[in-house]
PDB file of C-alpha atoms and ligand atoms in Angstrom:
ATOM      1  CA  ALA A   1      -3.149  10.208 -34.301  1.00 44.00           C
ATOM      2  CA  LYS A   2      -2.013   9.361 -30.814  1.00 45.00           C
ATOM      3  CA  ALA A   3      -3.354  11.399 -27.951  1.00 43.00           C
ATOM      4  CA  LYS A   4      -0.487  11.023 -25.553  1.00 46.00           C
ATOM      5  CA  ALA A   5      -0.037  13.736 -22.986  1.00 45.00           C
ATOM      6  CA  LYS A   6       3.634  14.322 -23.525  1.00 47.00           C
ATOM      7  CA  VAL A   7       5.311  17.093 -21.635  1.00 47.00           C
ATOM      8  CA  THR A   8       6.393  19.849 -24.002  1.00 52.00           C
ATOM      9  CA  GLY A   9       7.746  22.911 -22.301  1.00 62.00           C
ATOM     10  CA  GLY A  10       5.274  22.574 -19.440  1.00 74.00           C
ATOM     11  CA  LEU A  11       2.450  22.120 -21.911  1.00 83.00           C
ATOM     12  CA  THR A  12       0.636  18.895 -22.487  1.00 93.00           C
ATOM     13  CA  LEU A  13      -2.016  17.911 -24.944  1.00 95.00           C
ATOM     14  CA  GLU A  14      -4.179  17.383 -21.895  1.00 95.00           C
ATOM     15  CA  SER A  15      -3.702  20.917 -20.587  1.00 93.00           C
ATOM     16  CA  VAL A  16      -4.386  22.409 -23.987  1.00 94.00           C
ATOM     17  CA  ARG A  17      -7.544  20.325 -24.291  1.00 96.00           C
ATOM     18  CA  ASP A  18      -8.596  21.453 -20.815  1.00 96.00           C
ATOM     19  CA  SER A  19      -8.493  25.011 -22.063  1.00 94.00           C
ATOM     20  CA  LEU A  20     -10.620  24.116 -25.099  1.00 96.00           C
ATOM     21  CA  ILE A  21     -13.137  22.511 -22.753  1.00 98.00           C
ATOM     22  CA  ARG A  22     -13.263  25.623 -20.563  1.00 97.00           C
ATOM     23  CA  GLN A  23     -13.716  27.817 -23.608  1.00 97.00           C
ATOM     24  CA  GLU A  24     -16.820  25.794 -24.488  1.00 98.00           C
ATOM     25  CA  ASP A  25     -18.523  27.384 -21.485  1.00 98.00           C
ATOM     26  CA  THR A  26     -17.797  30.870 -22.800  1.00 97.00           C
ATOM     27  CA  ILE A  27     -18.948  29.970 -26.287  1.00 98.00           C
ATOM     28  CA  VAL A  28     -22.188  28.330 -25.169  1.00 98.00           C
ATOM     29  CA  PHE A  29     -22.992  31.266 -22.875  1.00 98.00           C
ATOM     30  CA  SER A  30     -22.269  33.804 -25.583  1.00 97.00           C
ATOM     31  CA  LEU A  31     -24.595  31.946 -27.971  1.00 98.00           C
ATOM     32  CA  ILE A  32     -27.305  31.916 -25.283  1.00 97.00           C
ATOM     33  CA  GLU A  33     -26.897  35.661 -24.778  1.00 97.00           C
ATOM     34  CA  ARG A  34     -27.094  36.389 -28.483  1.00 97.00           C
ATOM     35  CA  ALA A  35     -30.117  34.104 -28.884  1.00 97.00           C
ATOM     36  CA  ARG A  36     -32.090  36.412 -26.595  1.00 96.00           C
ATOM     37  CA  PHE A  37     -32.396  38.746 -29.565  1.00 96.00           C
ATOM     38  CA  PRO A  38     -33.966  38.000 -32.928  1.00 96.00           C
ATOM     39  CA  ALA A  39     -32.085  38.165 -36.207  1.00 96.00           C
ATOM     40  CA  ASN A  40     -32.184  42.003 -36.347  1.00 95.00           C
ATOM     41  CA  ALA A  41     -30.933  42.140 -39.907  1.00 92.00           C
ATOM     42  CA  LEU A  42     -30.730  45.922 -39.929  1.00 91.00           C
ATOM     43  CA  ALA A  43     -27.797  45.746 -37.515  1.00 89.00           C
ATOM     44  CA  TYR A  44     -25.793  44.416 -40.459  1.00 89.00           C
ATOM     45  CA  ASP A  45     -27.094  46.803 -43.074  1.00 85.00           C
ATOM     46  CA  PRO A  46     -24.441  49.379 -43.975  1.00 79.00           C
ATOM     47  CA  SER A  47     -26.983  51.768 -45.446  1.00 80.00           C
ATOM     48  CA  TYR A  48     -29.033  51.825 -42.262  1.00 79.00           C
ATOM     49  CA  PHE A  49     -26.069  52.915 -40.145  1.00 69.00           C
ATOM     50  CA  SER A  50     -24.505  55.391 -42.483  1.00 61.00           C
ATOM     51  CA  ASP A  51     -22.403  57.716 -40.450  1.00 58.00           C
ATOM     52  CA  PRO A  52     -20.373  60.342 -42.279  1.00 55.00           C
ATOM     53  CA  GLY A  53     -16.702  59.502 -41.914  1.00 56.00           C
ATOM     54  CA  SER A  54     -17.242  55.832 -41.259  1.00 55.00           C
ATOM     55  CA  CYS A  55     -18.211  52.978 -43.447  1.00 60.00           C
ATOM     56  CA  GLY A  56     -19.619  49.565 -42.828  1.00 70.00           C
ATOM     57  CA  SER A  57     -22.468  48.340 -40.699  1.00 75.00           C
ATOM     58  CA  LEU A  58     -22.844  48.523 -36.947  1.00 73.00           C
ATOM     59  CA  VAL A  59     -20.856  45.336 -36.402  1.00 75.00           C
ATOM     60  CA  ASP A  60     -18.072  46.368 -38.740  1.00 72.00           C
ATOM     61  CA  PHE A  61     -17.876  49.681 -36.985  1.00 60.00           C
ATOM     62  CA  ALA A  62     -18.043  48.263 -33.459  1.00 56.00           C
ATOM     63  CA  GLY A  63     -15.429  45.706 -34.429  1.00 52.00           C
ATOM     64  CA  ARG A  64     -12.830  48.427 -34.784  1.00 48.00           C
ATOM     65  CA  TYR A  65     -13.033  49.183 -31.095  1.00 41.00           C
ATOM     66  CA  GLU A  66     -12.768  45.633 -29.879  1.00 43.00           C
ATOM     67  CA  ASN A  67      -9.271  44.345 -29.414  1.00 39.00           C
ATOM     68  CA  PRO A  68      -9.179  40.561 -29.329  1.00 38.00           C
ATOM     69  CA  GLU A  69      -5.640  39.950 -28.175  1.00 42.00           C
ATOM     70  CA  GLU A  70      -4.793  36.948 -30.241  1.00 56.00           C
ATOM     71  CA  SER A  71      -6.338  37.489 -33.627  1.00 67.00           C
ATOM     72  CA  PRO A  72      -7.781  40.861 -34.493  1.00 69.00           C
ATOM     73  CA  PHE A  73     -10.697  41.038 -36.894  1.00 74.00           C
ATOM     74  CA  PHE A  74      -9.408  44.326 -38.265  1.00 71.00           C
ATOM     75  CA  PRO A  75      -5.637  44.062 -37.998  1.00 67.00           C
ATOM     76  CA  ASP A  76      -5.056  47.373 -39.771  1.00 68.00           C
ATOM     77  CA  ASN A  77      -7.133  49.438 -37.398  1.00 65.00           C
ATOM     78  CA  LEU A  78      -6.048  48.310 -33.967  1.00 64.00           C
ATOM     79  CA  PRO A  79      -5.874  50.772 -31.111  1.00 64.00           C
ATOM     80  CA  PRO A  80      -2.666  50.393 -29.063  1.00 65.00           C
ATOM     81  CA  SER A  81      -2.927  47.553 -26.561  1.00 60.00           C
ATOM     82  CA  GLN A  82      -3.626  48.567 -22.970  1.00 61.00           C
ATOM     83  CA  VAL A  83      -2.498  45.301 -21.453  1.00 59.00           C
ATOM     84  CA  PRO A  84       0.850  43.539 -21.280  1.00 60.00           C
ATOM     85  CA  PRO A  85       1.187  40.763 -23.827  1.00 56.00           C
ATOM     86  CA  HIS A  86      -0.335  37.429 -22.928  1.00 54.00           C
ATOM     87  CA  LYS A  87       2.052  34.560 -22.225  1.00 56.00           C
ATOM     88  CA  PHE A  88       0.467  32.298 -24.858  1.00 53.00           C
ATOM     89  CA  PRO A  89       2.052  33.593 -28.088  1.00 51.00           C
ATOM     90  CA  ARG A  90       5.612  32.995 -26.863  1.00 75.00           C
ATOM     91  CA  LEU A  91       5.036  29.258 -26.924  1.00 86.00           C
ATOM     92  CA  LEU A  92       4.383  29.354 -30.617  1.00 90.00           C
ATOM     93  CA  HIS A  93       6.766  29.141 -33.505  1.00 93.00           C
ATOM     94  CA  PRO A  94       7.193  32.713 -34.820  1.00 91.00           C
ATOM     95  CA  ALA A  95       6.299  31.918 -38.428  1.00 94.00           C
ATOM     96  CA  GLY A  96       3.021  30.328 -37.377  1.00 94.00           C
ATOM     97  CA  ARG A  97       1.860  33.039 -35.015  1.00 90.00           C
ATOM     98  CA  SER A  98       0.253  35.174 -37.672  1.00 90.00           C
ATOM     99  CA  VAL A  99      -2.152  32.503 -38.925  1.00 94.00           C
ATOM    100  CA  ASN A 100      -5.472  34.330 -38.868  1.00 93.00           C
ATOM    101  CA  LEU A 101      -8.727  32.879 -40.171  1.00 95.00           C
ATOM    102  CA  ASN A 102     -10.908  35.682 -38.863  1.00 92.00           C
ATOM    103  CA  LYS A 103     -12.192  36.738 -42.263  1.00 92.00           C
ATOM    104  CA  ILE A 104     -13.563  33.242 -42.757  1.00 96.00           C
ATOM    105  CA  ILE A 105     -14.833  33.069 -39.160  1.00 96.00           C
ATOM    106  CA  TRP A 106     -16.634  36.390 -39.655  1.00 94.00           C
ATOM    107  CA  ASP A 107     -18.361  35.201 -42.839  1.00 95.00           C
ATOM    108  CA  VAL A 108     -19.226  31.789 -41.441  1.00 97.00           C
ATOM    109  CA  TYR A 109     -20.666  33.337 -38.290  1.00 96.00           C
ATOM    110  CA  PHE A 110     -22.979  35.788 -40.030  1.00 95.00           C
ATOM    111  CA  ASN A 111     -23.953  33.631 -42.994  1.00 95.00           C
ATOM    112  CA  LYS A 112     -24.142  30.127 -41.532  1.00 96.00           C
ATOM    113  CA  LEU A 113     -24.187  30.057 -37.735  1.00 97.00           C
ATOM    114  CA  LEU A 114     -26.315  33.021 -36.761  1.00 96.00           C
ATOM    115  CA  PRO A 115     -29.371  32.065 -38.859  1.00 96.00           C
ATOM    116  CA  LEU A 116     -29.375  28.674 -37.109  1.00 97.00           C
ATOM    117  CA  PHE A 117     -29.644  29.863 -33.520  1.00 96.00           C
ATOM    118  CA  VAL A 118     -31.560  33.159 -33.558  1.00 97.00           C
ATOM    119  CA  ALA A 119     -35.262  33.578 -34.199  1.00 96.00           C
ATOM    120  CA  PRO A 120     -36.308  35.513 -37.269  1.00 96.00           C
ATOM    121  CA  GLY A 121     -37.584  39.015 -36.696  1.00 97.00           C
ATOM    122  CA  ASP A 122     -36.585  42.462 -35.547  1.00 96.00           C
ATOM    123  CA  ASP A 123     -36.913  44.054 -32.114  1.00 96.00           C
ATOM    124  CA  GLY A 124     -34.866  47.144 -32.923  1.00 93.00           C
ATOM    125  CA  ASN A 125     -32.185  46.374 -30.378  1.00 92.00           C
ATOM    126  CA  TYR A 126     -29.287  46.750 -32.778  1.00 91.00           C
ATOM    127  CA  ALA A 127     -26.524  47.929 -30.449  1.00 88.00           C
ATOM    128  CA  SER A 128     -26.969  44.990 -28.046  1.00 90.00           C
ATOM    129  CA  THR A 129     -27.262  42.643 -30.966  1.00 94.00           C
ATOM    130  CA  ALA A 130     -23.959  43.799 -32.428  1.00 92.00           C
ATOM    131  CA  ALA A 131     -22.247  43.698 -29.029  1.00 91.00           C
ATOM    132  CA  HIS A 132     -23.339  40.087 -28.495  1.00 94.00           C
ATOM    133  CA  ASP A 133     -22.280  39.143 -32.003  1.00 94.00           C
ATOM    134  CA  LEU A 134     -18.816  40.456 -31.261  1.00 92.00           C
ATOM    135  CA  GLU A 135     -18.675  38.465 -28.045  1.00 93.00           C
ATOM    136  CA  CYS A 136     -19.589  35.299 -29.904  1.00 96.00           C
ATOM    137  CA  LEU A 137     -17.085  36.083 -32.637  1.00 94.00           C
ATOM    138  CA  GLN A 138     -14.277  36.655 -30.194  1.00 91.00           C
ATOM    139  CA  ALA A 139     -15.013  33.518 -28.195  1.00 94.00           C
ATOM    140  CA  LEU A 140     -15.175  31.463 -31.381  1.00 96.00           C
ATOM    141  CA  SER A 141     -12.062  33.088 -32.811  1.00 93.00           C
ATOM    142  CA  ARG A 142     -10.086  32.483 -29.639  1.00 93.00           C
ATOM    143  CA  ARG A 143     -11.090  28.833 -29.608  1.00 96.00           C
ATOM    144  CA  ILE A 144     -10.395  28.274 -33.277  1.00 96.00           C
ATOM    145  CA  HIS A 145      -7.007  29.988 -33.144  1.00 94.00           C
ATOM    146  CA  TYR A 146      -6.141  27.940 -30.079  1.00 94.00           C
ATOM    147  CA  GLY A 147      -5.495  25.341 -32.753  1.00 96.00           C
ATOM    148  CA  LYS A 148      -2.044  26.921 -33.077  1.00 94.00           C
ATOM    149  CA  LEU A 149      -1.178  25.841 -29.567  1.00 93.00           C
ATOM    150  CA  VAL A 150      -2.733  22.403 -30.060  1.00 96.00           C
ATOM    151  CA  ALA A 151      -0.675  21.979 -33.218  1.00 97.00           C
ATOM    152  CA  GLU A 152       2.503  23.103 -31.499  1.00 96.00           C
ATOM    153  CA  VAL A 153       2.037  20.539 -28.738  1.00 96.00           C
ATOM    154  CA  LYS A 154       1.314  17.782 -31.230  1.00 97.00           C
ATOM    155  CA  PHE A 155       4.275  18.750 -33.380  1.00 97.00           C
ATOM    156  CA  ARG A 156       6.673  18.694 -30.433  1.00 96.00           C
ATOM    157  CA  GLY A 157       5.330  15.350 -29.304  1.00 95.00           C
ATOM    158  CA  GLU A 158       5.452  13.650 -32.700  1.00 97.00           C
ATOM    159  CA  ARG A 159       8.012  15.596 -34.648  1.00 97.00           C
ATOM    160  CA  LYS A 160       9.180  12.546 -36.608  1.00 98.00           C
ATOM    161  CA  ASP A 161       5.716  12.047 -38.050  1.00 98.00           C
ATOM    162  CA  TYR A 162       4.954  15.675 -38.789  1.00 98.00           C
ATOM    163  CA  GLU A 163       8.222  16.844 -40.354  1.00 98.00           C
ATOM    164  CA  PRO A 164       8.070  14.842 -43.592  1.00 98.00           C
ATOM    165  CA  ALA A 165       4.454  15.853 -44.193  1.00 98.00           C
ATOM    166  CA  ILE A 166       5.306  19.513 -43.580  1.00 98.00           C
ATOM    167  CA  ARG A 167       8.267  19.353 -45.980  1.00 98.00           C
ATOM    168  CA  ALA A 168       6.022  17.708 -48.586  1.00 98.00           C
ATOM    169  CA  ARG A 169       3.317  20.391 -48.024  1.00 98.00           C
ATOM    170  CA  ASP A 170       1.001  17.412 -47.596  1.00 98.00           C
ATOM    171  CA  LYS A 171      -2.136  18.844 -46.022  1.00 98.00           C
ATOM    172  CA  LYS A 172      -4.043  15.598 -46.195  1.00 98.00           C
ATOM    173  CA  THR A 173      -1.464  13.689 -44.148  1.00 98.00           C
ATOM    174  CA  LEU A 174      -1.212  16.554 -41.665  1.00 98.00           C
ATOM    175  CA  MET A 175      -4.978  16.529 -41.291  1.00 98.00           C
ATOM    176  CA  ASP A 176      -4.960  12.764 -40.686  1.00 98.00           C
ATOM    177  CA  LEU A 177      -2.143  13.039 -38.158  1.00 98.00           C
ATOM    178  CA  LEU A 178      -3.852  15.692 -36.074  1.00 98.00           C
ATOM    179  CA  THR A 179      -7.343  14.226 -36.213  1.00 98.00           C
ATOM    180  CA  ASP A 180      -8.704  12.320 -33.247  1.00 98.00           C
ATOM    181  CA  GLN A 181     -12.222  11.231 -34.086  1.00 98.00           C
ATOM    182  CA  LYS A 182     -13.037  10.087 -30.574  1.00 98.00           C
ATOM    183  CA  VAL A 183     -12.123  13.435 -29.095  1.00 98.00           C
ATOM    184  CA  GLU A 184     -14.238  15.213 -31.707  1.00 98.00           C
ATOM    185  CA  GLU A 185     -17.268  13.077 -30.877  1.00 98.00           C
ATOM    186  CA  ALA A 186     -16.784  13.795 -27.178  1.00 98.00           C
ATOM    187  CA  VAL A 187     -16.553  17.545 -27.857  1.00 98.00           C
ATOM    188  CA  LYS A 188     -19.804  17.516 -29.834  1.00 98.00           C
ATOM    189  CA  ARG A 189     -21.639  15.565 -27.164  1.00 98.00           C
ATOM    190  CA  ARG A 190     -20.272  17.689 -24.358  1.00 98.00           C
ATOM    191  CA  VAL A 191     -21.244  21.023 -25.916  1.00 98.00           C
ATOM    192  CA  ALA A 192     -24.776  19.730 -26.467  1.00 98.00           C
ATOM    193  CA  LYS A 193     -24.915  18.760 -22.814  1.00 97.00           C
ATOM    194  CA  LYS A 194     -23.591  22.161 -21.783  1.00 98.00           C
ATOM    195  CA  ALA A 195     -26.243  23.858 -23.903  1.00 97.00           C
ATOM    196  CA  MET A 196     -28.862  21.770 -22.058  1.00 96.00           C
ATOM    197  CA  THR A 197     -27.392  22.511 -18.668  1.00 95.00           C
ATOM    198  CA  PHE A 198     -26.672  26.217 -19.067  1.00 96.00           C
ATOM    199  CA  GLY A 199     -29.725  26.913 -21.189  1.00 95.00           C
ATOM    200  CA  GLN A 200     -32.455  25.352 -19.109  1.00 93.00           C
ATOM    201  CA  GLU A 201     -35.064  27.269 -17.157  1.00 88.00           C
ATOM    202  CA  VAL A 202     -34.091  26.879 -13.528  1.00 86.00           C
ATOM    203  CA  LYS A 203     -37.138  26.648 -11.288  1.00 84.00           C
ATOM    204  CA  LEU A 204     -37.496  26.447  -7.538  1.00 87.00           C
ATOM    205  CA  GLY A 205     -39.727  23.894  -5.876  1.00 79.00           C
ATOM    206  CA  ASN A 206     -41.061  20.870  -7.698  1.00 69.00           C
ATOM    207  CA  ASP A 207     -42.601  22.783 -10.567  1.00 60.00           C
ATOM    208  CA  THR A 208     -40.864  20.984 -13.405  1.00 56.00           C
ATOM    209  CA  VAL A 209     -43.738  20.990 -15.856  1.00 52.00           C
ATOM    210  CA  GLY A 210     -43.255  22.809 -19.107  1.00 52.00           C
ATOM    211  CA  SER A 211     -39.510  23.220 -18.882  1.00 52.00           C
ATOM    212  CA  LYS A 212     -38.685  19.954 -20.599  1.00 56.00           C
ATOM    213  CA  GLY A 213     -37.163  20.285 -24.029  1.00 61.00           C
ATOM    214  CA  LYS A 214     -37.148  24.056 -23.911  1.00 86.00           C
ATOM    215  CA  TYR A 215     -33.664  25.474 -24.012  1.00 94.00           C
ATOM    216  CA  LYS A 216     -32.363  28.979 -24.583  1.00 95.00           C
ATOM    217  CA  VAL A 217     -30.277  27.696 -27.442  1.00 96.00           C
ATOM    218  CA  ASP A 218     -30.945  24.372 -29.155  1.00 96.00           C
ATOM    219  CA  PRO A 219     -28.383  21.781 -27.941  1.00 97.00           C
ATOM    220  CA  ASP A 220     -28.430  19.974 -31.278  1.00 97.00           C
ATOM    221  CA  ILE A 221     -27.638  23.204 -33.078  1.00 97.00           C
ATOM    222  CA  VAL A 222     -24.706  23.901 -30.753  1.00 98.00           C
ATOM    223  CA  SER A 223     -23.374  20.435 -31.439  1.00 98.00           C
ATOM    224  CA  ARG A 224     -23.801  21.038 -35.164  1.00 98.00           C
ATOM    225  CA  LEU A 225     -22.012  24.408 -35.011  1.00 98.00           C
ATOM    226  CA  TYR A 226     -19.064  22.636 -33.475  1.00 98.00           C
ATOM    227  CA  GLY A 227     -19.145  19.629 -35.792  1.00 98.00           C
ATOM    228  CA  GLU A 228     -19.549  21.549 -39.028  1.00 98.00           C
ATOM    229  CA  TRP A 229     -17.590  24.732 -38.390  1.00 98.00           C
ATOM    230  CA  VAL A 230     -15.767  25.186 -35.088  1.00 98.00           C
ATOM    231  CA  ILE A 231     -13.810  21.923 -35.138  1.00 98.00           C
ATOM    232  CA  PRO A 232     -13.067  21.988 -38.903  1.00 98.00           C
ATOM    233  CA  LEU A 233     -11.836  25.589 -38.657  1.00 98.00           C
ATOM    234  CA  THR A 234      -9.670  24.692 -35.650  1.00 98.00           C
ATOM    235  CA  LYS A 235      -8.165  21.931 -37.759  1.00 98.00           C
ATOM    236  CA  ASP A 236      -7.560  24.346 -40.623  1.00 98.00           C
ATOM    237  CA  VAL A 237      -5.681  26.593 -38.189  1.00 97.00           C
ATOM    238  CA  GLU A 238      -3.660  23.588 -37.054  1.00 98.00           C
ATOM    239  CA  VAL A 239      -2.728  22.669 -40.624  1.00 98.00           C
ATOM    240  CA  GLU A 240      -1.840  26.264 -41.559  1.00 98.00           C
ATOM    241  CA  TYR A 241       0.286  26.557 -38.444  1.00 97.00           C
ATOM    242  CA  LEU A 242       2.070  23.264 -39.113  1.00 98.00           C
ATOM    243  CA  LEU A 243       2.820  24.250 -42.709  1.00 98.00           C
ATOM    244  CA  ARG A 244       4.804  27.211 -41.300  1.00 98.00           C
ATOM    245  CA  ARG A 245       6.358  25.256 -38.445  1.00 98.00           C
ATOM    246  CA  LEU A 246       9.694  24.613 -40.170  1.00 98.00           C
ATOM    247  CA  ASP A 247      10.078  28.090 -41.694  1.00 95.00           C
TER     248      ASP A 247
HETATM  249  O1  PRE B 301      -7.997  17.959 -29.165  1.00 54.72           O
HETATM  250  C1  PRE B 301      -7.355  17.897 -30.202  1.00 54.72           C
HETATM  251  O2  PRE B 301      -6.499  17.021 -30.411  1.00 54.72           O
HETATM  252  C2  PRE B 301      -7.580  18.889 -31.254  1.00 54.72           C
HETATM  253  O3  PRE B 301      -6.826  18.924 -32.195  1.00 54.72           O
HETATM  254  C3  PRE B 301      -8.769  19.763 -31.196  1.00 54.72           C
HETATM  255  C4  PRE B 301      -9.925  19.176 -31.980  1.00 54.72           C
HETATM  256  C5  PRE B 301     -11.115  20.128 -31.761  1.00 54.72           C
HETATM  257  O4  PRE B 301     -11.253  21.084 -32.556  1.00 54.72           O
HETATM  258  O5  PRE B 301     -11.833  19.956 -30.780  1.00 54.72           O
HETATM  259  C6  PRE B 301      -9.548  19.127 -33.422  1.00 54.72           C
HETATM  260  C7  PRE B 301      -9.061  17.985 -34.003  1.00 54.72           C
HETATM  261  C8  PRE B 301      -9.077  16.679 -33.346  1.00 54.72           C
HETATM  262  O6  PRE B 301      -9.618  15.734 -34.217  1.00 54.72           O
HETATM  263  C9  PRE B 301      -9.807  16.705 -32.073  1.00 54.72           C
HETATM  264  C10 PRE B 301     -10.261  17.832 -31.495  1.00 54.72           C
END
C-alpha cells in the first residue's frame, strides 16, 4: 500500500502516524511503571477480593471507574462523562465508530503481554498493580483503536482501491492494502530504542559501569509486544472499521 500523505479533511497519514509515534512514549512509560511490580497474581483473583455487592477481581472492579473516552472496557457500566466530547470521533464514519476490540485487548494483556514483562512473585501491592495495569490497558487500547482514524485516512486517500474490497467483504485484500511492512519494521525498532532510552539508569558523572544492558523493561520484549499484538490488533481495528465504511 502507498504511504502518501494526502490531505483528507486536514488529516494526513503523516499526522496520524505522528500521533501513533507519540503514543509509543505513553505506552513504553506505562509498561516501565507496571514492571516495577511483580506479577501479583492475587490482584486478579476474584475470590481474594470478594466484596459483597460487587463481583470480579480488583482490576475488573477498578475498571468500572475508569472512563477511557474512546473505547470503554465496560461499556454497560459507564459513569456519565465529565468532559466535553473529544474532536477525534467526528472524523470517523458513524458506522465504524463503535468498533471495539477491548475484550480481546484485555485478554491479550493479562494472558500474553503481562507475563512477558513483569517478574514473577508477589509483593502484596495489589492496588498499585491494578492501577498500573489499567494505565497500560488504556494506553494500548487508545493506540489500537487509533486504527480507525488511520483507516479513515487511508480510505479517503485511496477510495478506488478500498471500495471493491469492502463491497466484497474481502478482509485479505483490505489487510494487504493497509499494510506497510517498512513502517511496521520502523515502529518495532523505534519502540525498542525508546525502551532503551526511557528505561535506562541515568547516572551523573562518569560512573557508567554496571548500567549496560540493564533496562527497566526489556527492549526486545517491547518490540515483540508491538510486533505480535499491538500492530496486528491495530490492523484488525482498521479492517473492522473499513468493513463498515460503506454502511
Ligand atoms: O502507519 C500505518 O499505516 C498503519 O496502518 C499503522 C500500522 C501500525 O500499527 O503501526 C499498521 C499497519 C501498517 O502496516 C503500518 C503500521
